[in-house]
Amino acid sequence: QTIAIYGAVILTTLVIAFPFIWLIVTALKPYPEIYGYPINYLPKDPTLEHFKYVFQLNFGKYFANSVIVSGGTAILTILIALLPAYATAKFSFLAKEPILLSILICQMFPQIVFVIPFFLILSKLRLIDSFFGVMVAYLPFTTPVAVWLTRNFFIEIPSDIEEAAMIDGCSRFGTFRRVVLPLALPGIAAVGIYSFLFAWSELMFSRSYLSTMSQQTIPVFLSLFVGQYQTRWGPLFAGSVVASIPPIIIFAFLQKYFI
């Protein structure tokens, strides 16, 4: 039975990992092997030409832009979500349940519905073609999940701990900062990971609101290799491999919190 379980786990892992493995393998193939038939499942003549070509196109700049936008979105999401999550978890007030449900309204609609309204709002605020403008556009999609997730962590923290801190002279905000936040760190880390990955992989908003090429992010850069009549698989896959490194690193260091 144990062998069967491990066999099933290994098989499932291989199935899940195969697309990423194929991504790396294809990125290392020269063009004749990519388009050759029969298919070579391993590169006969491995090359780094696609990686070199991608970096010649100033890939590092787009990579840095994505880090700024994704990191900023994660930080803003956490800062905005913490207090509403704590308030709805620990206090009773009028219309609390309707307010909690209203937070999820943005999640009910396709993202494309908000492209034009957000564009008009950001134009009025003069935030078009700015990193902060894109971060603001992401918040309606990351904050609802952040509020609900961290709220559940706050609910699980016993009120006795907070009362003990306040008896010892801690203010309500001091208790929140010194006692509650450290205990809710796994939830906060999970929210940060979710927000970072959402912004890292998002294409529609970043392409719509960042008009200057030097301001654009990795998904927009990679989309340039997909044309109407031809897709340049080598640079596309090479760029995708490099783009997957930050999420892998984040999961490696924060997976215990996320799990």
Short mmCIF file of C-alpha atoms in Angstrom, two decimals:
data_model
loop_
_atom_site.label_atom_id
_atom_site.label_comp_id
_atom_site.label_asym_id
_atom_site.label_seq_id
_atom_site.Cartn_x
_atom_site.Cartn_y
_atom_site.Cartn_z
CA GLN A 1 0.00 0.00 0.00
CA THR A 2 2.82 2.43 0.88
CA ILE A 3 4.52 1.70 -2.45
CA ALA A 4 1.26 2.39 -4.29
CA ILE A 5 0.81 5.72 -2.47
CA TYR A 6 4.37 6.84 -3.21
CA GLY A 7 3.99 5.70 -6.82
CA ALA A 8 0.82 7.75 -7.20
CA VAL A 9 2.50 10.79 -5.61
CA ILE A 10 5.52 10.51 -7.91
CA LEU A 11 3.32 10.10 -10.98
CA THR A 12 1.19 13.11 -10.01
CA THR A 13 4.30 15.19 -9.38
CA LEU A 14 5.71 14.32 -12.79
CA VAL A 15 2.45 15.22 -14.51
CA ILE A 16 2.34 18.58 -12.70
CA ALA A 17 6.03 19.31 -13.26
CA PHE A 18 6.11 18.26 -16.93
CA PRO A 19 5.07 21.67 -18.38
CA PHE A 20 7.85 23.42 -16.46
CA ILE A 21 10.38 20.73 -17.44
CA TRP A 22 9.32 21.10 -21.07
CA LEU A 23 9.68 24.88 -20.72
CA ILE A 24 13.33 24.51 -19.66
CA VAL A 25 14.10 21.82 -22.24
CA THR A 26 12.68 23.90 -25.11
CA ALA A 27 14.50 27.03 -23.93
CA LEU A 28 17.78 25.11 -24.30
CA LYS A 29 17.06 23.85 -27.84
CA PRO A 30 18.33 25.57 -31.01
CA TYR A 31 15.64 26.53 -33.51
CA PRO A 32 16.09 23.46 -35.79
CA GLU A 33 15.34 21.19 -32.84
CA ILE A 34 12.36 23.27 -31.64
CA TYR A 35 10.62 22.99 -35.00
CA GLY A 36 12.10 19.63 -35.96
CA TYR A 37 10.17 16.38 -36.38
CA PRO A 38 10.19 13.85 -34.82
CA ILE A 39 10.21 15.69 -31.50
CA ASN A 40 13.40 15.65 -29.45
CA TYR A 41 12.43 15.35 -25.81
CA LEU A 42 15.97 16.26 -24.76
CA PRO A 43 18.15 18.82 -26.59
CA LYS A 44 20.87 17.12 -28.63
CA ASP A 45 22.85 20.33 -28.95
CA PRO A 46 21.96 22.52 -25.91
CA THR A 47 22.36 26.26 -26.39
CA LEU A 48 21.92 29.46 -24.39
CA GLU A 49 21.30 31.57 -27.50
CA HIS A 50 17.68 32.29 -26.55
CA PHE A 51 18.66 33.48 -23.06
CA LYS A 52 21.37 35.71 -24.54
CA TYR A 53 18.92 37.14 -27.07
CA VAL A 54 16.34 37.89 -24.37
CA PHE A 55 18.85 39.74 -22.21
CA GLN A 56 20.08 41.69 -25.24
CA LEU A 57 16.54 43.11 -25.41
CA ASN A 58 16.96 44.73 -21.97
CA PHE A 59 15.10 41.94 -20.16
CA GLY A 60 16.68 43.01 -16.87
CA LYS A 61 14.74 46.30 -17.03
CA TYR A 62 11.39 44.53 -17.41
CA PHE A 63 12.38 42.13 -14.65
CA ALA A 64 13.11 45.04 -12.30
CA ASN A 65 9.79 46.68 -13.25
CA SER A 66 7.91 43.49 -12.36
CA VAL A 67 9.72 43.25 -9.03
CA ILE A 68 8.76 46.84 -8.18
CA VAL A 69 5.11 46.45 -9.23
CA SER A 70 4.63 43.03 -7.61
CA GLY A 71 6.46 43.91 -4.40
CA GLY A 72 4.60 47.21 -4.14
CA THR A 73 1.26 45.51 -4.72
CA ALA A 74 1.99 42.96 -1.99
CA ILE A 75 3.00 45.66 0.51
CA LEU A 76 -0.01 47.90 -0.27
CA THR A 77 -2.39 44.95 -0.09
CA ILE A 78 -1.12 43.92 3.34
CA LEU A 79 -1.19 47.48 4.70
CA ILE A 80 -4.73 48.11 3.46
CA ALA A 81 -6.16 44.71 4.46
CA LEU A 82 -4.84 44.37 8.01
CA LEU A 83 -7.02 46.90 9.84
CA PRO A 84 -10.36 45.99 8.13
CA ALA A 85 -9.58 42.30 8.71
CA TYR A 86 -8.84 42.89 12.39
CA ALA A 87 -11.89 45.12 12.88
CA THR A 88 -14.29 42.61 11.34
CA ALA A 89 -12.70 39.76 13.29
CA LYS A 90 -12.67 41.33 16.76
CA PHE A 91 -15.47 43.92 16.86
CA SER A 92 -19.23 43.87 16.37
CA PHE A 93 -20.78 46.80 14.53
CA LEU A 94 -23.77 47.65 12.35
CA ALA A 95 -23.96 45.94 8.93
CA LYS A 96 -20.74 43.98 9.45
CA GLU A 97 -21.86 41.00 7.38
CA PRO A 98 -23.10 43.09 4.41
CA ILE A 99 -19.81 45.03 4.48
CA LEU A 100 -17.82 41.78 4.42
CA LEU A 101 -19.84 40.53 1.46
CA SER A 102 -19.50 43.84 -0.36
CA ILE A 103 -15.72 43.52 -0.16
CA LEU A 104 -15.97 40.54 -2.51
CA ILE A 105 -17.97 42.35 -5.20
CA CYS A 106 -14.94 42.91 -7.46
CA GLN A 107 -14.26 39.17 -7.42
CA MET A 108 -17.63 38.53 -9.08
CA PHE A 109 -16.79 40.25 -12.37
CA PRO A 110 -14.27 39.43 -15.11
CA GLN A 111 -11.17 41.56 -14.93
CA ILE A 112 -11.71 42.98 -18.41
CA VAL A 113 -14.89 44.73 -17.21
CA PHE A 114 -12.76 47.14 -15.14
CA VAL A 115 -10.18 48.05 -17.80
CA ILE A 116 -11.94 51.16 -19.17
CA PRO A 117 -13.35 52.49 -15.84
CA PHE A 118 -9.96 52.10 -14.18
CA PHE A 119 -8.29 53.78 -17.16
CA LEU A 120 -10.57 56.81 -16.82
CA ILE A 121 -9.98 57.01 -13.06
CA LEU A 122 -6.22 56.68 -13.38
CA SER A 123 -6.21 59.29 -16.16
CA LYS A 124 -8.01 61.77 -13.90
CA LEU A 125 -5.48 61.05 -11.15
CA ARG A 126 -2.59 61.29 -13.66
CA LEU A 127 -1.44 57.80 -12.77
CA ILE A 128 -1.35 56.36 -16.29
CA ASP A 129 2.09 55.03 -17.23
CA SER A 130 3.20 54.84 -13.59
CA PHE A 131 3.98 51.86 -11.40
CA PHE A 132 1.79 53.19 -8.59
CA GLY A 133 -1.20 53.44 -10.95
CA VAL A 134 -0.92 49.76 -11.88
CA MET A 135 -0.55 48.81 -8.20
CA VAL A 136 -3.74 50.74 -7.38
CA ALA A 137 -5.57 48.92 -10.21
CA TYR A 138 -4.54 45.56 -8.74
CA LEU A 139 -5.77 46.33 -5.21
CA PRO A 140 -9.50 45.62 -5.86
CA PHE A 141 -8.53 42.08 -6.81
CA THR A 142 -5.94 41.34 -4.13
CA THR A 143 -7.40 43.17 -1.13
CA PRO A 144 -10.69 41.19 -0.80
CA VAL A 145 -8.82 37.89 -0.57
CA ALA A 146 -6.34 39.47 1.84
CA VAL A 147 -9.10 40.78 4.14
CA TRP A 148 -10.93 37.48 4.31
CA LEU A 149 -7.81 35.36 4.74
CA THR A 150 -6.16 37.46 7.46
CA ARG A 151 -9.54 37.89 9.17
CA ASN A 152 -9.71 34.13 9.68
CA PHE A 153 -6.26 34.19 11.29
CA PHE A 154 -7.27 37.05 13.58
CA ILE A 155 -10.42 35.17 14.64
CA GLU A 156 -8.32 32.18 15.72
CA ILE A 157 -6.18 34.31 18.06
CA PRO A 158 -7.68 34.03 21.60
CA SER A 159 -8.99 37.31 22.99
CA ASP A 160 -7.47 36.39 26.37
CA ILE A 161 -4.00 37.05 24.98
CA GLU A 162 -4.97 40.55 23.87
CA GLU A 163 -6.70 41.28 27.17
CA ALA A 164 -3.62 40.18 29.09
CA ALA A 165 -1.46 42.55 27.04
CA MET A 166 -3.84 45.45 27.66
CA ILE A 167 -3.93 44.70 31.41
CA ASP A 168 -0.13 44.95 31.34
CA GLY A 169 -0.49 48.48 29.98
CA CYS A 170 -0.46 47.94 26.22
CA SER A 171 -2.83 50.09 24.13
CA ARG A 172 -5.22 48.54 21.64
CA PHE A 173 -2.95 49.45 18.73
CA GLY A 174 0.13 48.35 20.70
CA THR A 175 -1.52 44.98 21.33
CA PHE A 176 -2.34 44.70 17.65
CA ARG A 177 1.25 45.51 16.65
CA ARG A 178 3.15 43.53 19.29
CA VAL A 179 0.90 40.54 19.92
CA VAL A 180 -1.62 40.00 17.15
CA LEU A 181 0.55 40.64 14.08
CA PRO A 182 3.33 38.20 15.08
CA LEU A 183 0.74 35.48 15.73
CA ALA A 184 -0.95 36.15 12.38
CA LEU A 185 2.33 36.14 10.44
CA PRO A 186 1.51 32.95 8.47
CA GLY A 187 -1.68 34.56 7.15
CA ILE A 188 0.10 37.79 6.33
CA ALA A 189 2.84 35.90 4.48
CA ALA A 190 0.25 33.94 2.50
CA VAL A 191 -1.51 37.17 1.53
CA GLY A 192 1.81 38.69 0.46
CA ILE A 193 2.64 35.67 -1.69
CA TYR A 194 -0.81 35.69 -3.32
CA SER A 195 -0.65 39.42 -4.09
CA PHE A 196 2.90 39.18 -5.43
CA LEU A 197 2.07 36.28 -7.76
CA PHE A 198 -1.12 37.97 -8.99
CA ALA A 199 0.77 41.13 -9.96
CA TRP A 200 3.76 39.18 -11.31
CA SER A 201 1.72 37.24 -13.86
CA GLU A 202 -0.92 39.88 -14.75
CA LEU A 203 -0.91 41.06 -18.36
CA MET A 204 -4.09 42.96 -19.20
CA PHE A 205 -3.81 45.92 -16.82
CA SER A 206 -0.05 46.31 -17.17
CA ARG A 207 -0.39 46.38 -20.95
CA SER A 208 -3.26 48.87 -20.80
CA TYR A 209 -1.89 51.32 -18.26
CA LEU A 210 1.86 51.25 -18.94
CA SER A 211 2.31 52.81 -22.35
CA THR A 212 6.05 53.52 -22.21
CA MET A 213 8.08 50.47 -23.19
CA SER A 214 10.68 51.08 -20.48
CA GLN A 215 7.91 50.96 -17.84
CA GLN A 216 6.36 47.67 -18.88
CA THR A 217 6.54 44.36 -17.02
CA ILE A 218 7.66 40.84 -17.90
CA PRO A 219 4.25 39.53 -19.10
CA VAL A 220 4.02 42.42 -21.59
CA PHE A 221 7.60 41.80 -22.74
CA LEU A 222 6.96 38.08 -23.27
CA SER A 223 3.73 38.76 -25.18
CA LEU A 224 5.80 40.51 -27.87
CA PHE A 225 7.12 37.11 -28.98
CA VAL A 226 3.59 35.91 -29.78
CA GLY A 227 2.62 37.25 -33.21
CA GLN A 228 -0.36 36.78 -35.48
CA TYR A 229 1.46 34.43 -37.85
CA GLN A 230 4.41 33.19 -35.82
CA THR A 231 5.40 32.55 -32.21
CA ARG A 232 9.09 32.74 -31.34
CA TRP A 233 9.16 29.82 -28.92
CA GLY A 234 12.85 30.02 -28.04
CA PRO A 235 12.93 33.56 -26.55
CA LEU A 236 9.42 33.14 -25.16
CA PHE A 237 10.36 30.02 -23.22
CA ALA A 238 13.76 31.39 -22.17
CA GLY A 239 12.13 34.54 -20.80
CA SER A 240 9.47 32.46 -19.05
CA VAL A 241 12.13 30.36 -17.34
CA VAL A 242 13.85 33.46 -15.95
CA ALA A 243 10.48 34.98 -15.01
CA SER A 244 9.62 31.91 -12.93
CA ILE A 245 12.67 32.29 -10.68
CA PRO A 246 11.28 34.92 -8.20
CA PRO A 247 8.06 32.95 -7.46
CA ILE A 248 10.14 29.80 -6.91
CA ILE A 249 12.47 31.63 -4.52
CA ILE A 250 9.53 33.13 -2.62
CA PHE A 251 7.88 29.73 -2.23
CA ALA A 252 11.17 28.19 -1.16
CA PHE A 253 11.55 30.62 1.73
CA LEU A 254 7.90 31.13 2.69
CA GLN A 255 6.28 27.79 1.86
CA LYS A 256 5.80 26.87 5.55
CA TYR A 257 3.64 29.98 5.98
CA PHE A 258 1.77 29.42 2.74
CA ILE A 259 1.03 25.77 3.53
#
